[in-house]
Amino acid sequence: MEWILHTLTLKYLSQKNNVSTVTLSTRFQKFLAQLPTALEYLKRLSQNNKIKNQCSGFLLIDGDWFGRKRVLIVYKDSQAGILFWRFADGEYKAQVKQDIEYLKDKGYPLKGTVSDGKNSLVNAAKSHQVPVQRCLVHIQMRLKSLLTQNPQSAAGKQLKEWSYSVNKISNQYEAKILLLWFIRLYKRHKDFIKEKTNYIDPKTDKKRWWYTHKNVRKAYRLIANSFGQMFTYLRFKNMPKDTNGLEGFFSQLDTKISRHRGLKQPKKENLIAWLLYLKRFPKTTQKEVKNPHLT
């Protein structure tokens, strides 16, 4: 358990327990051959009435890619913590919709979702007819990436200044002022944003065009497409405005996985599953570890 929860190296555990690293590695490989599933985790969690009563109903959903084609999708209640997870080949609407439906069938009091704004996550939530909040931190980070640290154009500089207020809105009046400010910026720089450049496609020798200031245009379109879901939290008490709770977990997870580099994909997924399981149930007995399929 220490090896998984506390990111301790084999060398350290070998010296601490007076056991060779080869022996420890063999034991751990047998340990990772077993998998505590998310279904079993939720079943055990649902047996704890205290945890069930802590649920806010606001579900944070986000994915963390590890490896080239695998993603860990995590579902976390804003107050009760992580409820469920899924390993998948992508963040697909059908899968996310199914997972939310499963949580609801198990009694989860869904009131709304918070995500980074990917269409699959937003549309899955909408299919359950609940309010959607786009993570404001993700929006600010995306704007920073598109506009860079030092925008060269007035359109970029002024939108960057505008973005500093995104995460400081505390009421509907302030949100309305921010919207009017954005509309004014867009109208002021509309011609610049829509400016086009002609070029010759080297593959076809045909004349084509694209937007000259593509990143600035993307930044303005990001806000235009997101604004309706940026301040949902103002209408629902205790609804989070970001997925920071999950981002912190993913950061810790990436650090732990990097310490155990060299694991093949299936063992890596099992390691993550054990980490999620033991993080919630750290007092799991040795018997339960040997037989993780709890009833």
Short mmCIF file of C-alpha atoms in Angstrom, two decimals:
data_model
loop_
_atom_site.label_atom_id
_atom_site.label_comp_id
_atom_site.label_asym_id
_atom_site.label_seq_id
_atom_site.Cartn_x
_atom_site.Cartn_y
_atom_site.Cartn_z
CA MET A 1 0.00 0.00 0.00
CA GLU A 2 2.85 2.39 0.80
CA TRP A 3 4.27 1.77 -2.66
CA ILE A 4 1.04 3.00 -4.26
CA LEU A 5 -0.24 5.68 -1.89
CA HIS A 6 3.00 7.39 -0.93
CA THR A 7 5.07 7.09 -4.13
CA LEU A 8 7.87 5.26 -2.35
CA THR A 9 10.57 3.67 -4.49
CA LEU A 10 11.43 -0.03 -4.49
CA LYS A 11 14.91 0.83 -3.23
CA TYR A 12 13.54 2.69 -0.22
CA LEU A 13 11.01 -0.04 0.63
CA SER A 14 13.70 -2.68 0.18
CA GLN A 15 15.92 -1.02 2.77
CA LYS A 16 13.02 -0.30 5.12
CA ASN A 17 11.67 -3.87 5.08
CA ASN A 18 14.97 -5.69 4.58
CA VAL A 19 13.67 -7.39 1.43
CA SER A 20 15.36 -7.44 -1.97
CA THR A 21 14.00 -5.20 -4.73
CA VAL A 22 13.51 -8.31 -6.90
CA THR A 23 11.28 -9.90 -4.27
CA LEU A 24 9.31 -6.69 -3.81
CA SER A 25 8.91 -6.27 -7.56
CA THR A 26 7.55 -9.82 -7.86
CA ARG A 27 5.05 -9.19 -5.07
CA PHE A 28 3.91 -5.91 -6.58
CA GLN A 29 3.46 -7.46 -10.01
CA LYS A 30 1.13 -10.07 -8.49
CA PHE A 31 -0.67 -7.27 -6.65
CA LEU A 32 -1.15 -5.31 -9.89
CA ALA A 33 -2.52 -8.38 -11.65
CA GLN A 34 -5.70 -7.80 -9.62
CA LEU A 35 -8.04 -4.91 -10.24
CA PRO A 36 -10.51 -3.19 -7.89
CA THR A 37 -13.14 -1.98 -10.33
CA ALA A 38 -14.99 1.33 -10.24
CA LEU A 39 -18.25 -0.60 -9.86
CA GLU A 40 -17.00 -2.24 -6.66
CA TYR A 41 -15.65 1.07 -5.43
CA LEU A 42 -19.04 2.74 -5.89
CA LYS A 43 -20.84 -0.18 -4.28
CA ARG A 44 -18.70 0.08 -1.16
CA LEU A 45 -19.02 3.85 -1.19
CA SER A 46 -22.79 3.71 -1.40
CA GLN A 47 -22.89 1.57 1.74
CA ASN A 48 -21.51 4.52 3.71
CA ASN A 49 -24.54 6.66 4.56
CA LYS A 50 -22.34 9.50 5.82
CA ILE A 51 -20.70 9.83 2.41
CA LYS A 52 -24.05 9.51 0.61
CA ASN A 53 -25.45 12.35 2.69
CA GLN A 54 -22.45 14.55 1.86
CA CYS A 55 -23.17 14.62 -1.88
CA SER A 56 -23.82 18.11 -3.21
CA GLY A 57 -25.21 16.86 -6.53
CA PHE A 58 -22.70 18.92 -8.52
CA LEU A 59 -20.58 16.53 -10.55
CA LEU A 60 -17.09 17.48 -11.71
CA ILE A 61 -16.06 15.54 -14.83
CA ASP A 62 -12.63 15.55 -16.42
CA GLY A 63 -10.20 13.27 -18.21
CA ASP A 64 -6.46 12.71 -17.90
CA TRP A 65 -4.60 11.11 -20.78
CA PHE A 66 -1.82 8.65 -19.99
CA GLY A 67 -0.16 6.90 -22.84
CA ARG A 68 -1.10 7.73 -26.40
CA LYS A 69 -4.61 6.37 -26.63
CA ARG A 70 -5.95 5.89 -23.10
CA VAL A 71 -7.76 8.34 -20.90
CA LEU A 72 -8.93 8.15 -17.30
CA ILE A 73 -12.33 9.85 -16.92
CA VAL A 74 -13.13 10.73 -13.31
CA TYR A 75 -16.47 11.74 -11.77
CA LYS A 76 -16.19 13.69 -8.54
CA ASP A 77 -18.89 15.18 -6.35
CA SER A 78 -17.83 18.68 -5.26
CA GLN A 79 -18.25 17.75 -1.59
CA ALA A 80 -18.22 13.94 -1.31
CA GLY A 81 -15.15 13.35 -3.46
CA ILE A 82 -14.50 10.88 -6.29
CA LEU A 83 -17.48 8.62 -6.97
CA PHE A 84 -16.61 6.77 -10.16
CA TRP A 85 -14.04 6.46 -12.94
CA ARG A 86 -13.62 4.92 -16.36
CA PHE A 87 -10.65 3.94 -18.57
CA ALA A 88 -11.44 4.64 -22.21
CA ASP A 89 -10.01 5.33 -25.66
CA GLY A 90 -11.53 8.82 -25.66
CA GLU A 91 -13.97 11.17 -23.94
CA TYR A 92 -17.06 10.05 -25.81
CA LYS A 93 -20.55 11.40 -25.20
CA ALA A 94 -22.22 7.96 -25.15
CA GLN A 95 -19.87 6.63 -22.47
CA VAL A 96 -20.09 9.73 -20.28
CA LYS A 97 -23.88 9.80 -20.62
CA GLN A 98 -24.01 6.14 -19.60
CA ASP A 99 -21.79 6.74 -16.56
CA ILE A 100 -23.92 9.67 -15.38
CA GLU A 101 -27.05 7.57 -15.83
CA TYR A 102 -25.46 4.76 -13.81
CA LEU A 103 -24.66 7.16 -10.96
CA LYS A 104 -28.23 8.46 -10.99
CA ASP A 105 -29.60 4.91 -10.94
CA LYS A 106 -27.49 4.29 -7.83
CA GLY A 107 -29.13 7.25 -6.12
CA TYR A 108 -26.80 10.10 -6.96
CA PRO A 109 -28.77 13.40 -6.66
CA LEU A 110 -27.51 15.04 -9.86
CA LYS A 111 -28.07 18.81 -9.90
CA GLY A 112 -25.49 19.93 -12.49
CA THR A 113 -22.06 19.26 -14.00
CA VAL A 114 -18.77 21.14 -14.25
CA SER A 115 -16.29 20.30 -17.02
CA ASP A 116 -13.64 21.82 -19.26
CA GLY A 117 -16.22 22.41 -21.98
CA LYS A 118 -15.48 19.53 -24.36
CA ASN A 119 -18.55 18.97 -26.51
CA SER A 120 -18.84 15.32 -25.47
CA LEU A 121 -18.93 16.20 -21.76
CA VAL A 122 -21.28 19.15 -22.19
CA ASN A 123 -23.69 17.26 -24.45
CA ALA A 124 -23.72 14.22 -22.15
CA ALA A 125 -24.77 16.48 -19.28
CA LYS A 126 -27.37 18.25 -21.41
CA SER A 127 -28.92 14.90 -22.30
CA HIS A 128 -29.76 14.58 -18.60
CA GLN A 129 -31.28 18.06 -18.66
CA VAL A 130 -29.11 19.54 -15.91
CA PRO A 131 -27.25 22.88 -15.73
CA VAL A 132 -23.71 22.96 -17.14
CA GLN A 133 -20.81 25.07 -15.89
CA ARG A 134 -17.66 25.48 -17.97
CA CYS A 135 -14.47 25.52 -15.93
CA LEU A 136 -13.32 29.16 -15.77
CA VAL A 137 -9.72 28.18 -15.10
CA HIS A 138 -9.64 26.14 -18.32
CA ILE A 139 -11.05 29.12 -20.23
CA GLN A 140 -8.41 31.46 -18.83
CA MET A 141 -5.61 28.99 -19.57
CA ARG A 142 -6.84 28.52 -23.14
CA LEU A 143 -7.03 32.28 -23.68
CA LYS A 144 -3.50 32.66 -22.34
CA SER A 145 -2.28 29.97 -24.75
CA LEU A 146 -3.98 31.57 -27.76
CA LEU A 147 -3.10 35.18 -26.98
CA THR A 148 0.42 34.47 -25.60
CA GLN A 149 2.09 36.40 -22.79
CA ASN A 150 2.56 39.49 -24.95
CA PRO A 151 -0.12 39.89 -27.63
CA GLN A 152 1.00 42.10 -30.50
CA SER A 153 -2.40 43.31 -31.67
CA ALA A 154 -4.80 45.65 -29.90
CA ALA A 155 -7.51 42.98 -30.24
CA GLY A 156 -5.33 40.48 -28.40
CA LYS A 157 -4.11 42.90 -25.73
CA GLN A 158 -7.60 44.10 -24.87
CA LEU A 159 -9.09 40.59 -24.74
CA LYS A 160 -6.26 39.50 -22.46
CA GLU A 161 -7.05 42.42 -20.14
CA TRP A 162 -10.71 41.38 -20.28
CA SER A 163 -9.82 37.78 -19.32
CA TYR A 164 -8.39 38.87 -15.95
CA SER A 165 -11.95 39.53 -14.72
CA VAL A 166 -13.43 36.18 -15.78
CA ASN A 167 -12.75 34.44 -12.48
CA LYS A 168 -13.75 37.39 -10.28
CA ILE A 169 -17.47 37.60 -11.08
CA SER A 170 -19.68 37.29 -8.00
CA ASN A 171 -23.16 38.25 -9.23
CA GLN A 172 -25.36 38.53 -12.31
CA TYR A 173 -24.81 42.27 -12.65
CA GLU A 174 -21.04 41.85 -12.92
CA ALA A 175 -21.53 39.03 -15.45
CA LYS A 176 -23.73 41.32 -17.57
CA ILE A 177 -21.09 44.08 -17.48
CA LEU A 178 -18.44 41.58 -18.56
CA LEU A 179 -20.63 40.43 -21.45
CA LEU A 180 -21.24 44.01 -22.62
CA TRP A 181 -17.50 44.66 -22.39
CA PHE A 182 -16.80 41.62 -24.59
CA ILE A 183 -19.43 42.64 -27.15
CA ARG A 184 -17.87 46.09 -27.36
CA LEU A 185 -14.42 44.58 -27.91
CA TYR A 186 -15.71 42.25 -30.61
CA LYS A 187 -17.46 45.06 -32.50
CA ARG A 188 -14.35 47.24 -32.22
CA HIS A 189 -12.05 44.55 -33.66
CA LYS A 190 -14.51 42.73 -35.90
CA ASP A 191 -12.75 43.61 -39.16
CA PHE A 192 -9.36 42.63 -37.74
CA ILE A 193 -10.70 39.29 -36.46
CA LYS A 194 -12.26 38.47 -39.84
CA GLU A 195 -9.26 39.54 -41.93
CA LYS A 196 -8.28 36.85 -44.46
CA THR A 197 -5.10 35.85 -46.25
CA ASN A 198 -5.03 34.21 -49.69
CA TYR A 199 -2.52 31.46 -50.48
CA ILE A 200 -1.84 28.75 -53.04
CA ASP A 201 -2.35 25.19 -51.86
CA PRO A 202 0.92 23.40 -52.80
CA LYS A 203 -0.91 20.07 -53.18
CA THR A 204 -3.57 21.25 -55.60
CA ASP A 205 -2.16 24.57 -56.89
CA LYS A 206 -5.55 26.07 -56.14
CA LYS A 207 -6.12 29.46 -54.57
CA ARG A 208 -7.37 29.25 -51.00
CA TRP A 209 -7.74 31.49 -47.96
CA TRP A 210 -7.69 31.38 -44.18
CA TYR A 211 -8.04 33.86 -41.35
CA THR A 212 -4.92 35.99 -40.97
CA HIS A 213 -5.09 36.25 -37.17
CA LYS A 214 -6.30 32.74 -36.48
CA ASN A 215 -5.34 32.51 -32.81
CA VAL A 216 -6.93 35.84 -31.92
CA ARG A 217 -10.04 34.76 -33.80
CA LYS A 218 -10.08 31.45 -31.89
CA ALA A 219 -9.85 33.35 -28.60
CA TYR A 220 -12.85 35.54 -29.44
CA ARG A 221 -14.83 32.55 -30.68
CA LEU A 222 -14.01 30.64 -27.49
CA ILE A 223 -15.68 33.33 -25.39
CA ALA A 224 -18.60 33.76 -27.79
CA ASN A 225 -19.32 30.01 -27.69
CA SER A 226 -18.76 29.66 -23.93
CA PHE A 227 -20.46 32.67 -22.43
CA GLY A 228 -23.83 30.97 -21.92
CA GLN A 229 -22.17 28.39 -19.63
CA MET A 230 -19.53 30.53 -17.94
CA PHE A 231 -21.64 31.88 -15.10
CA THR A 232 -24.14 29.10 -14.42
CA TYR A 233 -22.73 28.88 -10.89
CA LEU A 234 -24.26 32.27 -10.09
CA ARG A 235 -27.75 30.77 -10.39
CA PHE A 236 -27.17 27.67 -8.28
CA LYS A 237 -25.98 27.81 -4.69
CA ASN A 238 -22.73 25.92 -3.98
CA MET A 239 -22.13 25.06 -7.65
CA PRO A 240 -18.35 25.15 -8.34
CA LYS A 241 -17.01 27.36 -11.12
CA ASP A 242 -14.02 25.17 -11.98
CA THR A 243 -12.68 21.62 -11.87
CA ASN A 244 -9.66 22.48 -9.71
CA GLY A 245 -10.50 19.65 -7.34
CA LEU A 246 -9.85 17.17 -10.12
CA GLU A 247 -6.88 19.02 -11.60
CA GLY A 248 -5.04 18.69 -8.30
CA PHE A 249 -5.73 14.97 -8.22
CA PHE A 250 -4.52 14.50 -11.80
CA SER A 251 -1.32 16.37 -11.00
CA GLN A 252 -0.61 14.02 -8.09
CA LEU A 253 -1.54 11.03 -10.23
CA ASP A 254 0.89 12.01 -13.00
CA THR A 255 3.67 12.34 -10.42
CA LYS A 256 2.98 8.89 -9.00
CA ILE A 257 2.79 7.25 -12.42
CA SER A 258 6.10 8.83 -13.43
CA ARG A 259 7.68 7.21 -10.35
CA HIS A 260 6.47 3.82 -11.55
CA ARG A 261 7.53 4.29 -15.17
CA GLY A 262 8.15 1.10 -17.09
CA LEU A 263 4.78 -0.45 -16.31
CA LYS A 264 2.85 -1.70 -19.32
CA GLN A 265 -0.55 -0.16 -20.01
CA PRO A 266 -2.76 -2.79 -18.27
CA LYS A 267 -0.60 -2.72 -15.11
CA LYS A 268 -0.58 1.08 -15.21
CA GLU A 269 -4.38 1.13 -15.27
CA ASN A 270 -4.47 -1.33 -12.36
CA LEU A 271 -2.06 0.89 -10.43
CA ILE A 272 -4.35 3.89 -10.96
CA ALA A 273 -7.39 1.86 -9.90
CA TRP A 274 -5.62 0.81 -6.70
CA LEU A 275 -4.58 4.38 -6.01
CA LEU A 276 -8.17 5.58 -6.33
CA TYR A 277 -9.42 2.71 -4.19
CA LEU A 278 -6.83 2.99 -1.40
CA LYS A 279 -7.06 6.77 -1.33
CA ARG A 280 -10.72 6.42 -0.31
CA PHE A 281 -10.34 3.22 1.74
CA PRO A 282 -6.79 3.33 3.19
CA LYS A 283 -7.63 0.83 5.94
CA THR A 284 -8.40 -1.94 3.47
CA THR A 285 -7.23 -5.21 5.06
CA GLN A 286 -4.71 -7.56 3.54
CA LYS A 287 -7.51 -10.07 2.96
CA GLU A 288 -9.47 -7.49 0.99
CA VAL A 289 -6.38 -6.57 -1.01
CA LYS A 290 -5.91 -10.19 -1.99
CA ASN A 291 -9.58 -10.41 -2.87
CA PRO A 292 -10.45 -6.90 -4.09
CA HIS A 293 -13.83 -7.85 -5.56
CA LEU A 294 -15.74 -6.75 -2.52
CA THR A 295 -19.40 -7.56 -1.95
#
